[in-house]
Protein backbone atom coordinates (compact mmCIF):
# COMPACT_ATOMS: atom_id res chain seq x y z
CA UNK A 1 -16.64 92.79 54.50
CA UNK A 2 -15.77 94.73 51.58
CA UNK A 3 -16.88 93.69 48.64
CA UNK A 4 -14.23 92.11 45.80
CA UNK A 5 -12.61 94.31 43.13
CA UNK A 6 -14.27 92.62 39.92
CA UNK A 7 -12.72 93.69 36.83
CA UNK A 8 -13.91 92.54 33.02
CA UNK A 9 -15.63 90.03 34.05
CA UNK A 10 -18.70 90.61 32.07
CA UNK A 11 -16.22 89.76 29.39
CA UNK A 12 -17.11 86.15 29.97
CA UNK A 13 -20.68 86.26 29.59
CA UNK A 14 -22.58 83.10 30.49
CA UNK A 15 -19.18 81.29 31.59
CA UNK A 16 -18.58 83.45 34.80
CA UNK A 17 -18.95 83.17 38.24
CA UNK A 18 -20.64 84.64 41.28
CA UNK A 19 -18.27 86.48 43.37
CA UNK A 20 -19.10 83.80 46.37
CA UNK A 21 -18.72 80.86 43.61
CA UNK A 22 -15.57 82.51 42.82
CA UNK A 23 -14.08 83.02 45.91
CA UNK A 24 -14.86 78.61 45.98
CA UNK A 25 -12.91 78.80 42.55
CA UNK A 26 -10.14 80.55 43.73
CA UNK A 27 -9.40 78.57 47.04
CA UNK A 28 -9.32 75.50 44.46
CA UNK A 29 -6.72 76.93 42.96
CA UNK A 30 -4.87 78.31 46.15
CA UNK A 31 -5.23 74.82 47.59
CA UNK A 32 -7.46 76.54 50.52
CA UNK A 33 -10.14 75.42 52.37
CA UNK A 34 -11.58 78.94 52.10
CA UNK A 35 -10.39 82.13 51.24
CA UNK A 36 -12.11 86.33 50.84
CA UNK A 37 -12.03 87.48 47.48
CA UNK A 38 -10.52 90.58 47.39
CA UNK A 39 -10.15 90.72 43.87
CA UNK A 40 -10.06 89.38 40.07
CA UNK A 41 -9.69 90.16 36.74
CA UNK A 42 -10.22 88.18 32.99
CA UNK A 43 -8.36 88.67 30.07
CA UNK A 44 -8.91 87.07 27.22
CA UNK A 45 -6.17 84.70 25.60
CA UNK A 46 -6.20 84.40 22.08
CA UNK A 47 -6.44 81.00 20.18
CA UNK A 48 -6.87 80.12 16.19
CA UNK A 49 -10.07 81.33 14.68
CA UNK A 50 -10.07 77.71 12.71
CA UNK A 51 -10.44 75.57 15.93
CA UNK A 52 -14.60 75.60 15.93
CA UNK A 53 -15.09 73.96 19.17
CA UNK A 54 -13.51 76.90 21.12
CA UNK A 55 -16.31 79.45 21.79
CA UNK A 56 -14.04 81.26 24.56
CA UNK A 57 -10.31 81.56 26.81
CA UNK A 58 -9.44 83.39 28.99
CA UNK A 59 -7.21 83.83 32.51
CA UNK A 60 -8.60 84.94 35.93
CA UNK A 61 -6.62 86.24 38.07
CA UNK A 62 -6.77 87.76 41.28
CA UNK A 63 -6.48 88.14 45.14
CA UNK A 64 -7.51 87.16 48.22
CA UNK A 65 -6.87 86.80 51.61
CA UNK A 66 -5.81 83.18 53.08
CA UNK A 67 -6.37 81.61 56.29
CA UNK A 68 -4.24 79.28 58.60
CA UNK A 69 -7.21 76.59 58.07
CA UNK A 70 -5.85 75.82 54.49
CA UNK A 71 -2.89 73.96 53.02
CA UNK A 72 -0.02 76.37 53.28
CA UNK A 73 -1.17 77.17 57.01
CA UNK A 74 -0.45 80.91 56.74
CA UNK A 75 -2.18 83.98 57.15
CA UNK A 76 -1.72 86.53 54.16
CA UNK A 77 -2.92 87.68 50.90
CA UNK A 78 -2.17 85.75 47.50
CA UNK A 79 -2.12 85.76 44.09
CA UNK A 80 -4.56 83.11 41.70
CA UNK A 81 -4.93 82.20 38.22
CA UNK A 82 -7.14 80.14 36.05
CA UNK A 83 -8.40 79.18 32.71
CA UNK A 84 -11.74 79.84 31.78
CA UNK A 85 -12.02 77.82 28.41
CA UNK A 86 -15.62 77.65 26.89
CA UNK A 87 -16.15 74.59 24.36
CA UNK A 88 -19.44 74.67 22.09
CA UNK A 89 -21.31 73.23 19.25
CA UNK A 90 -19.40 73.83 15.63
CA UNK A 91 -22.57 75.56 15.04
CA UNK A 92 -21.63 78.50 16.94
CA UNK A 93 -18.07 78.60 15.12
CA UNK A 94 -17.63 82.56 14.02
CA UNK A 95 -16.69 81.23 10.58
CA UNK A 96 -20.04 79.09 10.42
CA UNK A 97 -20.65 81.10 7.06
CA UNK A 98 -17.92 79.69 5.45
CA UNK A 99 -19.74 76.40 5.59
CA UNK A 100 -22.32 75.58 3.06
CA UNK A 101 -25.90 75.38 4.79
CA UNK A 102 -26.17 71.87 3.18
CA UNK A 103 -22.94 70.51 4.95
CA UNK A 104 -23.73 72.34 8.63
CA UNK A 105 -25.88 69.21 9.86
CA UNK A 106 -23.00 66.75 9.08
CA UNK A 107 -20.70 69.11 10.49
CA UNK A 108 -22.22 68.97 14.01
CA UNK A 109 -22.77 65.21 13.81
CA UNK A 110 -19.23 64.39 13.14
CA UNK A 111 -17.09 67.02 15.20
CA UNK A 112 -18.09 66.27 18.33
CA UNK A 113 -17.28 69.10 20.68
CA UNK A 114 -18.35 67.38 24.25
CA UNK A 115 -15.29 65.28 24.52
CA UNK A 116 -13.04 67.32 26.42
CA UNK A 117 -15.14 67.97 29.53
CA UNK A 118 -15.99 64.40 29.57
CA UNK A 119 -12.91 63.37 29.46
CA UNK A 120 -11.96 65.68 32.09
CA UNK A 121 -14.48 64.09 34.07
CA UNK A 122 -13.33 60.98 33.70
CA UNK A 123 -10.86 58.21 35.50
CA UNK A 124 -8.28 59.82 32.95
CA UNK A 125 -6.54 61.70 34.90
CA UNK A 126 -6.05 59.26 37.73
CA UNK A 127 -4.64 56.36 34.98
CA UNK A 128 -2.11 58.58 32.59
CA UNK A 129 1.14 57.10 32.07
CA UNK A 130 4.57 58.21 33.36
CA UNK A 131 5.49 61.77 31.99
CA UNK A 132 2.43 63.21 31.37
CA UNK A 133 -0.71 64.60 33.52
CA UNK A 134 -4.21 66.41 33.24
CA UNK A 135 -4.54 69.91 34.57
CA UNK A 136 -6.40 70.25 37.97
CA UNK A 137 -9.99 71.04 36.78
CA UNK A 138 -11.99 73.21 39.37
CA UNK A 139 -15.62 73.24 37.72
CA UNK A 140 -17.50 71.98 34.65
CA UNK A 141 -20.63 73.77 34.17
CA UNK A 142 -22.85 73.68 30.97
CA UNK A 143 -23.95 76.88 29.82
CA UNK A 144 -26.66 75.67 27.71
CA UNK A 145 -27.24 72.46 25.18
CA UNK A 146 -24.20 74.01 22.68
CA UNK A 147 -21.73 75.39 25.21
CA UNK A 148 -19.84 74.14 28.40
CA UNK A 149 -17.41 75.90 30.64
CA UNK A 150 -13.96 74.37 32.16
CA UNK A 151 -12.65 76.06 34.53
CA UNK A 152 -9.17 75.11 34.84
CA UNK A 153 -5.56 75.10 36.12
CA UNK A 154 -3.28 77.95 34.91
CA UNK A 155 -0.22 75.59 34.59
CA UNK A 156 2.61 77.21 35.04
CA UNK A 157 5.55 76.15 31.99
CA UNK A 158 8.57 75.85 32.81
CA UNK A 159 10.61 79.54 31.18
CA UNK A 160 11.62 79.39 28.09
CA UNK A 161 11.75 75.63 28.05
CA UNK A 162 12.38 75.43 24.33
CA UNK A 163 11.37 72.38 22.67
CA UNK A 164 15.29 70.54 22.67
CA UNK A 165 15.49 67.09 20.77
CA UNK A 166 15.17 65.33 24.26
CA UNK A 167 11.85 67.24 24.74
CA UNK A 168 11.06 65.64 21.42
CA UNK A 169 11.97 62.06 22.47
CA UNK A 170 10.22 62.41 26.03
CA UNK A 171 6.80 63.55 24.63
CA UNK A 172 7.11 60.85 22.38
CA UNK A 173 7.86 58.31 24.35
CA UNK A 174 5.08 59.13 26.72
CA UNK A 175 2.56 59.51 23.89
CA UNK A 176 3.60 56.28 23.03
CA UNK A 177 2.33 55.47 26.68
CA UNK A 178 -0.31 57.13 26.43
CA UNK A 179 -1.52 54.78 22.99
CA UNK A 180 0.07 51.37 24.98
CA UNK A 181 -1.62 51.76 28.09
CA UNK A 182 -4.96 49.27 28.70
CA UNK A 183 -6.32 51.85 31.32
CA UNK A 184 -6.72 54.56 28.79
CA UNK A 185 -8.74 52.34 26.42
CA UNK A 186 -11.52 51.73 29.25
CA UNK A 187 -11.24 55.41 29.22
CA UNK A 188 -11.82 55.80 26.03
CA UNK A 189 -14.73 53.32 26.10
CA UNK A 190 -16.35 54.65 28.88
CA UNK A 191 -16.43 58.63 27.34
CA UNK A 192 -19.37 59.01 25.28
CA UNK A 193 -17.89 61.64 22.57
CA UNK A 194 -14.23 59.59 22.32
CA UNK A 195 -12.80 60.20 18.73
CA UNK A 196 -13.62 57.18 16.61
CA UNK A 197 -11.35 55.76 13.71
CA UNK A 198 -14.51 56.10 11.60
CA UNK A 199 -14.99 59.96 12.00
CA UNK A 200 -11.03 60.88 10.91
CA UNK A 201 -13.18 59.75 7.28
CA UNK A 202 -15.21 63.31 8.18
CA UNK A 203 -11.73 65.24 7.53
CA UNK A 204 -11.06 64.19 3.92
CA UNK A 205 -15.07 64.25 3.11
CA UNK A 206 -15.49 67.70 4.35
CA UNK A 207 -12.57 70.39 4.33
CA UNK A 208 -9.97 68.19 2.56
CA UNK A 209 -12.82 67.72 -0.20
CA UNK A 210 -14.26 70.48 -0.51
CA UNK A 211 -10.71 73.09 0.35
CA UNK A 212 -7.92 71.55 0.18
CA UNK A 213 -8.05 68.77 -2.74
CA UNK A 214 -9.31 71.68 -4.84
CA UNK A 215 -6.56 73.85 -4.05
CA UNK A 216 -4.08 71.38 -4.88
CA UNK A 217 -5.24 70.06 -7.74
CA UNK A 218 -5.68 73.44 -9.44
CA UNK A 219 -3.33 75.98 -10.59
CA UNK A 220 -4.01 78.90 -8.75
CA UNK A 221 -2.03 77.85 -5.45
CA UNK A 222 0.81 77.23 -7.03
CA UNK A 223 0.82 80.46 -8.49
CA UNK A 224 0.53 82.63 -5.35
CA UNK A 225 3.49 84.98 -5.21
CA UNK A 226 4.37 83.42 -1.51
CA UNK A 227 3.64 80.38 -2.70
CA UNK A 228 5.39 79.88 -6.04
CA UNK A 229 9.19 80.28 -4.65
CA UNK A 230 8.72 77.07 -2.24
CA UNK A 231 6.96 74.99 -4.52
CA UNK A 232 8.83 72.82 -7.31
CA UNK A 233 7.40 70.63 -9.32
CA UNK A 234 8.50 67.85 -7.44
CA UNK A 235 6.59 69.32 -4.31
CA UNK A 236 3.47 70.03 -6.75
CA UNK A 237 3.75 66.69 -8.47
CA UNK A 238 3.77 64.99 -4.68
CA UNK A 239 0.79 66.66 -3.10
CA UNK A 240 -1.41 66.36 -5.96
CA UNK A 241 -0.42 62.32 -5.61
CA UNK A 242 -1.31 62.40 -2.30
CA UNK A 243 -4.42 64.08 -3.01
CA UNK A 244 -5.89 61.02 -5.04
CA UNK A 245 -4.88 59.07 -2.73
CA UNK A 246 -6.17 60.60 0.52
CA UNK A 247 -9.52 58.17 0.72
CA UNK A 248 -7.57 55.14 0.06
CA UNK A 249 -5.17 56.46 2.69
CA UNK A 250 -8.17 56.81 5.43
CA UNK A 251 -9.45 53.35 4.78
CA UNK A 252 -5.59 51.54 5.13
CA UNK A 253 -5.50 53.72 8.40
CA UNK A 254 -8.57 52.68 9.79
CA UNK A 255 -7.52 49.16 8.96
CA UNK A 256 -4.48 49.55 11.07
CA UNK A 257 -4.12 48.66 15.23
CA UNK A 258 -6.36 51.56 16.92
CA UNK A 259 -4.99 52.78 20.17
CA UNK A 260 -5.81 55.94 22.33
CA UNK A 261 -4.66 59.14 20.85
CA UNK A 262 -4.47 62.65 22.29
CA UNK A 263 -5.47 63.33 18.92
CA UNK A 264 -4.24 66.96 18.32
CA UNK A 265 -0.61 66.14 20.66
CA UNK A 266 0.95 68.94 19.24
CA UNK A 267 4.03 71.03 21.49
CA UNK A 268 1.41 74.01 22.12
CA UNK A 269 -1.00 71.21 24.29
CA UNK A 270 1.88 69.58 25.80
CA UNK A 271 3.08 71.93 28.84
CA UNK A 272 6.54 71.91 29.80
CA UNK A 273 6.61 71.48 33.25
CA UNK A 274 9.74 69.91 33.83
CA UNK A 275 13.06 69.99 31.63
CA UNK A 276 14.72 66.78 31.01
CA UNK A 277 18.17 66.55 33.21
CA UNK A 278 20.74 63.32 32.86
CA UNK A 279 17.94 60.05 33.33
CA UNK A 280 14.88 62.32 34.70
CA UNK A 281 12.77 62.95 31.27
CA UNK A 282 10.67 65.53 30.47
CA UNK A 283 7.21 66.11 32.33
CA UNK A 284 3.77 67.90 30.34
CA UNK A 285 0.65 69.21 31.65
CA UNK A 286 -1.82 67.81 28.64
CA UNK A 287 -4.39 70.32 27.54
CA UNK A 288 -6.80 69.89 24.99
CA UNK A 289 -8.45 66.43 24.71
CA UNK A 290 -11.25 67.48 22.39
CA UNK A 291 -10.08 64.58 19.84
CA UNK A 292 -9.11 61.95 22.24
CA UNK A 293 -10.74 58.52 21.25
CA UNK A 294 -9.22 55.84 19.06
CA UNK A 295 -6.64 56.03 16.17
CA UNK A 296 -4.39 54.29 13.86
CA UNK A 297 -1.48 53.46 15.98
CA UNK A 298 1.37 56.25 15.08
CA UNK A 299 -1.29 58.85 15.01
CA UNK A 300 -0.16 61.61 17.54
CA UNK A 301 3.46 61.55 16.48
CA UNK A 302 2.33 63.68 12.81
CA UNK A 303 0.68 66.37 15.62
CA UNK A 304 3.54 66.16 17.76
CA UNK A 305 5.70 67.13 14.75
CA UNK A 306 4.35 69.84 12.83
CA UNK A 307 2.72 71.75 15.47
CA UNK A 308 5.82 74.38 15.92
CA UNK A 309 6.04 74.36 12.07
CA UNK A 310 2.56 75.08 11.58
CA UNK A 311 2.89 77.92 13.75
CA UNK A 312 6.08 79.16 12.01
CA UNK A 313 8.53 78.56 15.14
CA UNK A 314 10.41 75.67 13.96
CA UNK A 315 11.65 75.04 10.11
CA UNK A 316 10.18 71.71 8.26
CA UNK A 317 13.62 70.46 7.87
CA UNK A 318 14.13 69.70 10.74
CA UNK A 319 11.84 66.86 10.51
CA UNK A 320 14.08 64.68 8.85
CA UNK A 321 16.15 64.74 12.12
CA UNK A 322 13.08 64.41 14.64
CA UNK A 323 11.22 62.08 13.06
CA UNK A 324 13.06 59.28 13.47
CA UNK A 325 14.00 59.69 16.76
CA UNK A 326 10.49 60.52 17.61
CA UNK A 327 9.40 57.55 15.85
CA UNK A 328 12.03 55.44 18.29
CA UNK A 329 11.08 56.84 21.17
CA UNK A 330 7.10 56.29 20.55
CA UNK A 331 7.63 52.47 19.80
CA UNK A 332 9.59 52.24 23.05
CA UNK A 333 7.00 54.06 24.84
CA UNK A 334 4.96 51.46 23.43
CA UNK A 335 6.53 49.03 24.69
CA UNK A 336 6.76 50.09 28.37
CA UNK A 337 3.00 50.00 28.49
CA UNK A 338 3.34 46.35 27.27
CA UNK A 339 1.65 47.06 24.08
CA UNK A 340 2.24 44.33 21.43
CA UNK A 341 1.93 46.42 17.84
CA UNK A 342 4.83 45.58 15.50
CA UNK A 343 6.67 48.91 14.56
CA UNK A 344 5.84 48.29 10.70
CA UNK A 345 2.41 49.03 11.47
CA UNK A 346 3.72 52.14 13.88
CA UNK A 347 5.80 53.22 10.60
CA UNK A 348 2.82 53.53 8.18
CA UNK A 349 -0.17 54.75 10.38
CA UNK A 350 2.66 57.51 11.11
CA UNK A 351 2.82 58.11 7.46
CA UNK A 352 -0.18 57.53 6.36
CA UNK A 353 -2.14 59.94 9.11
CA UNK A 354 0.29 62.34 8.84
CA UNK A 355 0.14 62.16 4.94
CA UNK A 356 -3.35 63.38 5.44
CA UNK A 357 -3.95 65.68 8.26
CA UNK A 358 -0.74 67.49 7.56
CA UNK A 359 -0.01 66.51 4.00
CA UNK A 360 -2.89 68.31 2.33
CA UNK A 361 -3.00 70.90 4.59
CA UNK A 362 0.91 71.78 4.76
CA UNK A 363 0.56 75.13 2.16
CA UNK A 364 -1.45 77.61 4.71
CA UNK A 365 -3.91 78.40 2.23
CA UNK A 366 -6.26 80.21 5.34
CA UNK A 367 -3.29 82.67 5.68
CA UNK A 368 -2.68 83.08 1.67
CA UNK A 369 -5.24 86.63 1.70
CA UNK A 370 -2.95 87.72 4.15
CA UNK A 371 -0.72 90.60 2.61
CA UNK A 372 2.61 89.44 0.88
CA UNK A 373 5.51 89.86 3.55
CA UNK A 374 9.03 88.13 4.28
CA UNK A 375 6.96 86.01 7.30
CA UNK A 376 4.44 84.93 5.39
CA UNK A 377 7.18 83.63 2.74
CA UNK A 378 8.85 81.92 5.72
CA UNK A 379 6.07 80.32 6.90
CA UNK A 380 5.24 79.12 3.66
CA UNK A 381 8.48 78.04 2.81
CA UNK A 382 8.99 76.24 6.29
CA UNK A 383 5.51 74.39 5.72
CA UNK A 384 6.89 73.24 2.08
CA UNK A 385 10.17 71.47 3.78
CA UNK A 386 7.50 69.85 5.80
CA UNK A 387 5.59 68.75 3.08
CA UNK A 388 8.51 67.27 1.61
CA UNK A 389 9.05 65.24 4.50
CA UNK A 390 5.88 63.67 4.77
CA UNK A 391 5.44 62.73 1.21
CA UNK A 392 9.08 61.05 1.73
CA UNK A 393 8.27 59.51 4.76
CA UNK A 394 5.09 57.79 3.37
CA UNK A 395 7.17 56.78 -0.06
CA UNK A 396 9.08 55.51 2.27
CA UNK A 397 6.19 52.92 3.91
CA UNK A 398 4.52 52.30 0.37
């Protein structure tokens, strides 16, 4: 037998395979009983240099040659793909440096990087609520005591999708689900690393604190050349508000009905595998449960929103549009799961999380070193209107 056409693999260091443990992987993903390996490749995907639990992506795909014992009961040669996604300790974070050696202990103690291959592990998958579904996961395997590696799915989105208002509604509505539904709070009690309401506190103690209060409150921001077109007074006046109140906000949202969150549900971990047509809604492949746990109820809806204006695909305007339907559709997905939580309480843990962990860190201020450019002005300027909106929306729940 020839041996299989391995290219780049090295790439993934500790996190690959054996060519025999990979031939296993890739008849997972064929759904084989067996297949020969007759070739793979990785490549690495990119993802934000901010997001500290990520030590590592990438897709492997390949060949090999299939055999009339498996599912598809033919005899030929076909294609694979997977994920390779490495999660590790903050600790190993590239931009560890940026961290004061005083803070790094706290750091690791409150950003718990485990969660997502436990909850990958767990009954999850078998108990998630109409619309909505965990990737097939192939293998787990820790690397060492900071790193683990998921080897995943490659789910295939549907083409250019596009994120429509219905797509809106649907995710809503099943992230509303998702936070109604009793079999995902066992889950979340039975995962050791779950989010807790308690460690959202860690957010406004640590980079809101120590980057983005400061920012705010002082002059310089305001002043930046991208920066200084989008900002009015009003806007300035607003965030600097909301800044001296971002403690107060933490404890009224930890004081609010905790339900199971995604936790980071924005469009870019929700997978469009199915377009919404007449009564059929929406369905997502849901990727990226490193902050699944507990939250104040409302909480997924401010990730769910500004995730395609954070990245500068969708304008923050637009929010005043989505919002309230989102809002709708999340209280009635609420409500299918037979979740009693009034929608008053929905309305202001919507505000009030999405007051802080998009609030005070709508103006990109990791991007502002960037060179000046038209794209950097629109992304600025698109992150403003969103700023806007949330200060409205939670002067509209005071």
């Amino acid at each position: 037998m020839k041996a299989p056409l391995l290219e780049n693999m090295d790439a993934l260091g500790a996190a690959g395979a054996e060519p025999a443990d990979l031939a296993l992987l890739a008849a997972a993903a064929l759904g084989e009983r067996d297949v020969e390996l007759l070739g793979a490749r990785a490549d690495a995907i990119e993802f934000p240099m901010f997001n500290m639990t990520t030590g590592g992506l990438w897709r492997v795909g390949g060949t090999a040659r299939t055999s009339c014992a498996g599912a598809s009961n033919t005899v030929g040669v076909a294609r694979f793909s997977m994920v390779v996604k490495v999660i590790q300790s903050p600790l190993l974070w590239q931009g560890i440096g940026q961290v004061p050696p005083p803070f790094r202990a706290a750091l690791a103690a409150n950003y718990l990087w485990r969660t997502e291959a436990q909850v990958y592990a767990s009954a999850l998958g078998s108990v998630m609520p109409q619309g909505g579904r965990l990737p097939e996961v192939f293998k787990i395997a820790e690397l060492d005591n900071q790193r683990t590696a998921i080897w995943m799915e490659d789910v295939a989105e549907v083409a250019a999708a596009g994120w429509t208002d219905r797509c809106f509604v649907d995710a809503a509505r099943f992230l509303g689900r998702l936070s109604g539904s009793s079999e995902a709070r066992e889950c979340v009690a039975a995962i050791p690393d779950a989010s807790t309401p308690g460690a959202l506190r860690f957010f406004v103690e640590g980079v809101g604190a120590n980057v983005f209060i400061p920012a705010i409150q002082g002059d310089s921001l305001w002043r930046h050349p991208a920066v200084a077109p989008a900002a009015d007074a009003a806007l300035v006046a607003g965030l600097r508000d909301l800044a001296d109140r971002a403690f107060a906000l933490v404890d009224e949202m930890t004081a609010l009905p905790q339900l199971p969150a995604h936790g980071d549900a924005s469009p870019q971990n929700l997978l469009v595998e199915s377009l919404p047509a007449g009564t059929a809604a929406a369905s997502f492949a849901v990727i990226d449960w490193g902050r699944f746990g507990l939250a104040c109820c409302g909480f997924d809806l401010g990730q769910l929103l500004s995730g395609w204006v954070n990245q500068g695909v969708m304008g923050g305007a637009e929010l005043y549009r989505l919002g309230p339907l989102c809002l709708e559709a999340y209280c009635a997905g609420l409500a299918d799961a037979g979740a009693d939580v009034e929608e008053a309480s929905v309305r202001r843990g919507h505000a009030a999380s999405m007051a802080v962990f998009t609030g005070l860190s709508a103006i990109p201020t990791q991007k502002l070193a960037e060179q000046d450019s038209d794209a950097l002005r629109a992304l600025v300027a698109a992150r403003a209107d969103m700023a806007r909106f949330v200060l409205d929306l939670l002067a509209a729940t005071d």
